[in-house]
């Protein structure tokens, strides 16, 4: 819960109504000088102005909900099987252990659940940290054709594999293979049920077919985009020949209820598995489910096929498109093995060619680790459709943003299985190296979410399935809140790559109006009190409970900023992001032959080192810093129990921690050394000759400040808020732990400064080598020990912590190993 709170920023309050939003058009009145007419029409005017007033209110309320007027970069048909057949089907449901859907608003979905019938049976379906799996994740996944996943449950392992085969007009066929094996091959077989399901999402239909013994033999179906199709269940292998079948055909009200439907259809009933020997074994089997009556026809049809057998086993499920007429053989058995082998080989080859890890001295196990990290980034890509809930100054109640599709990677399949704006910029740095087409697609989807003002909602909670994972109070997005424009990082990398040519130019022509509006939105709504200064809006206003009010919009949630939020603040990280954005925009103008002098000017001003020093160099701290109304002397103290008079009784409220200010704040630099101080270096705004650079490198290497044997910590040990809780429930988040996205930027900057001539070149180069070795060694060690990549790493022990698996930006370790910056 506390983590939820961090990223969502639902508890934020709106910034004061100082927004630089264009003012609504003022009513124009031409008052006729003829007094008689004036009298006659005066009553009309009253009515008119009332009308005008409500019109203005209405248009102000509609404004944030109005999408950007320029044509979408990706028209709705672009995801269709006709235009993009190879990406139509995919593992686009990262929130479940194994499932597939199409890139359609209301896709037919397929998925897997399983349940071990020994011990206390527990159903596995959506990725949950509380399931306590020793590990799960993609070992290989190329983002397009196939995937191989390993899931280690308690006492046994499942491999879930899929492979697609193009053919016909509706995205082709695919097959699944699930192999189960006991951890200890000599132990007696464990009874496991696999449950394969297929569900419609308010569109399309399914028809189950039975064989002579009353078992489900196959399912046929149709949907708008899939046409006709058949799902087959070939005879399983293994299981000692003792196989039991059950099925359920029902409806449910939305995909997010599938787990509950299965659970409640099984809980009431024990059935008996008749084994060949006459022994009987009890197990949970699907029985019946009576859907609660619900008005409206918006329901999912659901068919579930349950297979119960002893380990080890191997079971397949086949999806065949009716439009695929020249199918050589079914994609099953040997044919499936061959196809999987082919894709494995291709991926290994492409991986080798792209990243060349063997040449860089990595052993096969490390290469496999790296390949898994990439595969989890790609296998974590999802396709979502729905509306964000937003609020604005003119919409005091939450309102629905226009429904939109989003094809994106996600930070974490268990904890954050949805799109986050600034995470995606980092994700795309890796995805673009592997398959630029996927990166262009995601980038386009994100920019197409922009509204007419240039705002993109920061966290994308689209559709009921996504929304069911997020507590209601955290769902709402405020239209004044930004998030770092990391998409510019990704865009620059994409444009610099050798083969960007045609795809890049086509994209830029379509995207240009949006990029301009996006840039302007930042430049006009997040500007600071002085020229060329910037300030994150939407900081927490609660100065009583929080040791330091959070700045979720910056992405660095609880990183210490000015103790007393005010309009006087200026944030050095945002200023550096704007320098980057200006530079990329200027480059784009050049590529398109547009006038980019405005951006060039801004870039020059924002990268002017003496202006930077003047605005952000804190001499006493010896580092770059934010500026604002600030005091160092704040502490959390336990308040005295207070009597609270309720309606009928008097209770004593439990004493909580409240903030006590020991010394009044004043306008000054914020004394915190950490990731924010590094930004002029991270985004390479600092001149290689700057004496500040030498200073910064010393702090970076100082173990009493930022250096650890596992990576660069987020906040210096010497800072007063180092590892301090923000409230009694909020663990330190960006106040010490090591984050991989920032370490990637540190390495990238060291690599760069290590190559340009200057007084600090050698120092940068040697720090680069040392940090790279540390970071890779620790992530690899943690992965081997714990089975996962993590959200962050402990700066004292290197242990992975926070949520897991976190194969969003922590997967940038691939680029670090490959030295791709
Ligand atoms: C499975 O069935 C075979 C015969 O078909 C029988 O010999 C064996 O004991 C059964 N195994 C279990 C665990 O019931
Ligand atoms: C950004 O805003 C500043 C201050 O309003 C303005 O001077 C500058 O021209 C703007 N930059 C661009 C590229 O529009
Ligand atoms: C700083 O914050 C304090 C406490 O809220 C306030 O009284 C003071 O006026 C602020 N100072 C400035 C310069 O804004």
mmCIF file of C-alpha atoms and ligand atoms in Angstrom, residues 188-189 191 239-243 273-281 310, ligand 1:
data_model
loop_
_atom_site.group_PDB
_atom_site.id
_atom_site.type_symbol
_atom_site.label_atom_id
_atom_site.label_comp_id
_atom_site.label_asym_id
_atom_site.label_seq_id
_atom_site.Cartn_x
_atom_site.Cartn_y
_atom_site.Cartn_z
ATOM 1 C CA UNK A 188 6.322 -39.306 -6.064
ATOM 2 C CA UNK A 189 4.277 -37.382 -8.584
ATOM 3 C CA UNK A 191 -1.169 -33.819 -8.771
ATOM 4 C CA UNK A 239 0.853 -37.860 -16.174
ATOM 5 C CA UNK A 240 1.121 -41.637 -15.851
ATOM 6 C CA UNK A 241 -1.869 -41.794 -18.164
ATOM 7 C CA UNK A 242 -4.100 -40.722 -15.264
ATOM 8 C CA UNK A 243 -5.807 -37.637 -16.568
ATOM 9 C CA UNK A 273 -10.051 -38.821 -9.894
ATOM 10 C CA UNK A 274 -10.406 -42.420 -10.908
ATOM 11 C CA UNK A 275 -6.926 -43.726 -11.484
ATOM 12 C CA UNK A 276 -6.260 -46.828 -13.540
ATOM 13 C CA UNK A 277 -5.480 -48.810 -10.412
ATOM 14 C CA UNK A 278 -8.811 -48.002 -8.862
ATOM 15 C CA UNK A 279 -7.259 -45.645 -6.327
ATOM 16 C CA UNK A 280 -9.173 -42.490 -5.694
ATOM 17 C CA UNK A 281 -7.635 -39.088 -5.277
ATOM 18 C CA UNK A 310 0.502 -36.104 -12.117
HETATM 19 C C1 LIG B 1 -1.839 -44.210 -12.917
HETATM 20 O O1 LIG B 1 -2.460 -45.217 -13.710
HETATM 21 C C2 LIG B 1 -1.700 -46.372 -13.812
HETATM 22 C C3 LIG B 1 -2.434 -47.302 -14.725
HETATM 23 O O2 LIG B 1 -3.013 -46.612 -15.785
HETATM 24 C C4 LIG B 1 -1.474 -47.002 -12.459
HETATM 25 O O3 LIG B 1 -0.654 -48.131 -12.573
HETATM 26 C C5 LIG B 1 -0.826 -45.980 -11.539
HETATM 27 O O4 LIG B 1 -0.740 -46.494 -10.240
HETATM 28 C C6 LIG B 1 -1.621 -44.712 -11.519
HETATM 29 N N1 LIG B 1 -0.892 -43.752 -10.746
HETATM 30 C C7 LIG B 1 -1.424 -43.100 -9.743
HETATM 31 C C8 LIG B 1 -0.501 -42.187 -8.990
HETATM 32 O O5 LIG B 1 -2.567 -43.224 -9.435
#
